[in-house]
């Protein structure tokens, strides 16, 4: 912003008869001083008491000989430069009619050198435009004439055909910002100096045409020639708009006081009213206390609003005619100029944004933002890039990748498709590179892989078959493992049982060992375990009990063998001795465990001395008397020796079988261990084959030496196993045979005993005549002390089982049946008091009872005799 007062200049109009009434002193620094000295002879024009000299200060006063060129350079050019810089500028000429205002502003028509400020300024401006090629200048011209407060467009072409009154009037419009706009005032663009001068000429011509002697337009109108300048840097939206008003005012002629009854010169009135308002405005502006400036009072002040006290660098040229008759007007002009000089203007740079350029820039920005938004939203104009776009993009990427500069960037613009395509391109290149690297690293094994591929193609089926085979092997081995584990658990359970029975049998051994013959076998703990597994179909249960311990030894062995074989698979199992003894096993129908029965019977007879214990079982014992009789009978029996021998032999063979069984178990365990090792080895080999699938494995490869050794060991152990099994079978057969012999002897003894017992009973029956009396006698004499021998034990004999002589002819089978009726035999408590024997009342039965008692007594007496 440039603050400065209105610059005032003075110009003297040449006159042929200079009166020497003024003196002029132009100082470079202090400005010009113009002094008017009124000569005394001018009394006709002035009052007597008037001052003789008037001094005025100007910036510069151009004397009569001043050239138009000087005026331009000193006055117009600085203003033109300001206008070129973007400030508004105004040069107006003020003076009485004929003082040279028009000559100064427009120039004379006779000589080229008489060109005034307007043409020279136009020439200067266009010259400057041509010198500054970096800036775009646009020039428009308007030419306004204000006559009687009415504005006319001097550039309107209708001037030629119309009268001034018929021309459209220029109207003053004011916007909300109090900016003045002139309607009907045309702005004619002047592209060059010639066009601008032509417009000037056109306007002046129109002015002259419209002037008539009546209206005296040339002296009573104001003409404002305005150059509208637009300056813009190329590519910039900033515009500088400035206006240069070159104003040729109407003559400031006043009504002379002298001519109107001696009024003071200063009080003379403007002929032109608008000049009066102009003075009012200037007066207001010069008085700083005035807040209201009456611009609107006239059209001239409205149009020149910015030039007076506003945004303008304004210059005034006071045209002075210094001949004597115009002195008063000149002094009035100078006075006016002095007031104008007090006005301070604030010129500002008229920069503004070009709306067109601004709109263009905003549109471009909106487009960019829309693209960015689309990119952020993932939207695309079209779904895919075109082929050309892809080619261009890939060229761009290649250039980016090949650029050695590490800081180079890849500018893809706001296009998500390009971004995605670029990433796809990078991925593709990366995969290609990785593939190449893999190929390089695999070159060494490429041949092997090729061969393998060939082998795979040819031998794929065989390899698959092998794989299935190995899978089957593995599954079989796993099953076997499970079975073996189950059997191991069973064996542990059996061992625990054995331990229990060992304890029990050890408690029973003292009694058992006293039993001659059969009883000795029960010391074998193994017999307790498997005693129930073997018996003969020809034996009754009781007999089985008698023979159980020995038979069970063999059975135990066979059971053990069976168990062992079963561990070695079905093939071995089929040759198990169990099949051989299947008939024996089929007889095991008694759900009660044999060992339990044995144990119970054993306990039940502990107090009897136990000589015949093996014959007995709980609830099926012989009566005490008959037992004693049987005991004695056995001792004397001729077969007893055979029994003893067989018994010893069975025991020996059983021991051998036991040893073999232990050996067999050891062999079995060794085989199991070897098989375990072999399985492990084969699994390791299988795993190595899978890991070594690259080609080290060949289907026809040799067996591992360790595997071979294991297989050989297993073979040897199997041979030993089979040998042992064979020996065990032989032993079992022998033991079985001996058992059968023993059974036969036992049956024979039993049969003999029964026969003898019946015989004895029959004999006694024949001796007795009144058995009933005897019974009664016995009953009547039943006293604990006297009849102990006879009545210590009286069996409750079922009459059906008391054998009469008629029944003696019964077969041995019948005898066996008697033994089988175990429930009908009663145990007699020998330790308790002797109960009375209740006779049945049946004569025959009671006779049997008495016969029994007697026979028993005889036997006891016999027995007692040798001891004594
Ligand atoms: P105005 O416009 O003030 O009424 P003009 O400019 O028309 O007066 O001048 C009147 C006459 O005086 C014109 O013929 C003009 O040529 C002449 N004149 C004015 N000033 C000068 C000057 N400085 N040098 C030569 N002639 C001049
Ligand atoms: Mg004029």
PDB file of N, CA, C and O and ligand atoms in Angstrom, residues 97-98 100-103 207 218-219 248-249, ligand 2:
ATOM      1  N   UNK A  97     -11.511  27.401 -18.978  1.00  0.00           N
ATOM      2  CA  UNK A  97     -11.660  27.047 -20.385  1.00  0.00           C
ATOM      3  C   UNK A  97     -10.564  27.722 -21.201  1.00  0.00           C
ATOM      4  O   UNK A  97     -10.257  28.896 -20.985  1.00  0.00           O
ATOM      5  N   UNK A  98      -9.970  26.957 -22.070  1.00  0.00           N
ATOM      6  CA  UNK A  98      -8.962  27.497 -22.973  1.00  0.00           C
ATOM      7  C   UNK A  98      -7.584  27.535 -22.350  1.00  0.00           C
ATOM      8  O   UNK A  98      -6.603  27.981 -22.944  1.00  0.00           O
ATOM      9  N   UNK A 100      -5.745  25.047 -21.687  1.00  0.00           N
ATOM     10  CA  UNK A 100      -4.885  23.989 -22.249  1.00  0.00           C
ATOM     11  C   UNK A 100      -5.081  22.603 -21.624  1.00  0.00           C
ATOM     12  O   UNK A 100      -4.214  21.728 -21.701  1.00  0.00           O
ATOM     13  N   UNK A 101      -6.271  22.392 -20.986  1.00  0.00           N
ATOM     14  CA  UNK A 101      -6.516  21.056 -20.382  1.00  0.00           C
ATOM     15  C   UNK A 101      -6.536  19.984 -21.464  1.00  0.00           C
ATOM     16  O   UNK A 101      -5.847  18.974 -21.360  1.00  0.00           O
ATOM     17  N   UNK A 102      -7.305  20.273 -22.491  1.00  0.00           N
ATOM     18  CA  UNK A 102      -7.416  19.273 -23.557  1.00  0.00           C
ATOM     19  C   UNK A 102      -6.082  19.097 -24.280  1.00  0.00           C
ATOM     20  O   UNK A 102      -5.704  17.975 -24.626  1.00  0.00           O
ATOM     21  N   UNK A 103      -5.434  20.241 -24.407  1.00  0.00           N
ATOM     22  CA  UNK A 103      -4.146  20.169 -25.072  1.00  0.00           C
ATOM     23  C   UNK A 103      -3.173  19.303 -24.268  1.00  0.00           C
ATOM     24  O   UNK A 103      -2.419  18.500 -24.823  1.00  0.00           O
ATOM     25  N   UNK A 207     -17.035  13.090 -29.586  1.00  0.00           N
ATOM     26  CA  UNK A 207     -17.237  14.240 -28.712  1.00  0.00           C
ATOM     27  C   UNK A 207     -17.454  15.514 -29.542  1.00  0.00           C
ATOM     28  O   UNK A 207     -18.342  16.327 -29.239  1.00  0.00           O
ATOM     29  N   UNK A 218     -17.573  20.850 -25.390  1.00  0.00           N
ATOM     30  CA  UNK A 218     -16.125  20.702 -25.189  1.00  0.00           C
ATOM     31  C   UNK A 218     -15.653  21.417 -23.935  1.00  0.00           C
ATOM     32  O   UNK A 218     -14.644  21.077 -23.354  1.00  0.00           O
ATOM     33  N   UNK A 219     -16.367  22.466 -23.544  1.00  0.00           N
ATOM     34  CA  UNK A 219     -15.935  23.198 -22.363  1.00  0.00           C
ATOM     35  C   UNK A 219     -16.737  22.847 -21.115  1.00  0.00           C
ATOM     36  O   UNK A 219     -16.296  23.081 -20.002  1.00  0.00           O
ATOM     37  N   UNK A 248     -10.101  14.896 -18.498  1.00  0.00           N
ATOM     38  CA  UNK A 248     -10.130  16.277 -19.030  1.00  0.00           C
ATOM     39  C   UNK A 248     -11.408  16.892 -18.518  1.00  0.00           C
ATOM     40  O   UNK A 248     -12.508  16.590 -19.016  1.00  0.00           O
ATOM     41  N   UNK A 249     -11.262  17.677 -17.451  1.00  0.00           N
ATOM     42  CA  UNK A 249     -12.445  18.227 -16.823  1.00  0.00           C
ATOM     43  C   UNK A 249     -13.005  19.419 -17.636  1.00  0.00           C
ATOM     44  O   UNK A 249     -12.333  20.003 -18.492  1.00  0.00           O
TER      45      UNK A 249
HETATM   46 MG1  LIG B   2     -10.754  21.252 -23.558  1.00  0.00          MG
END
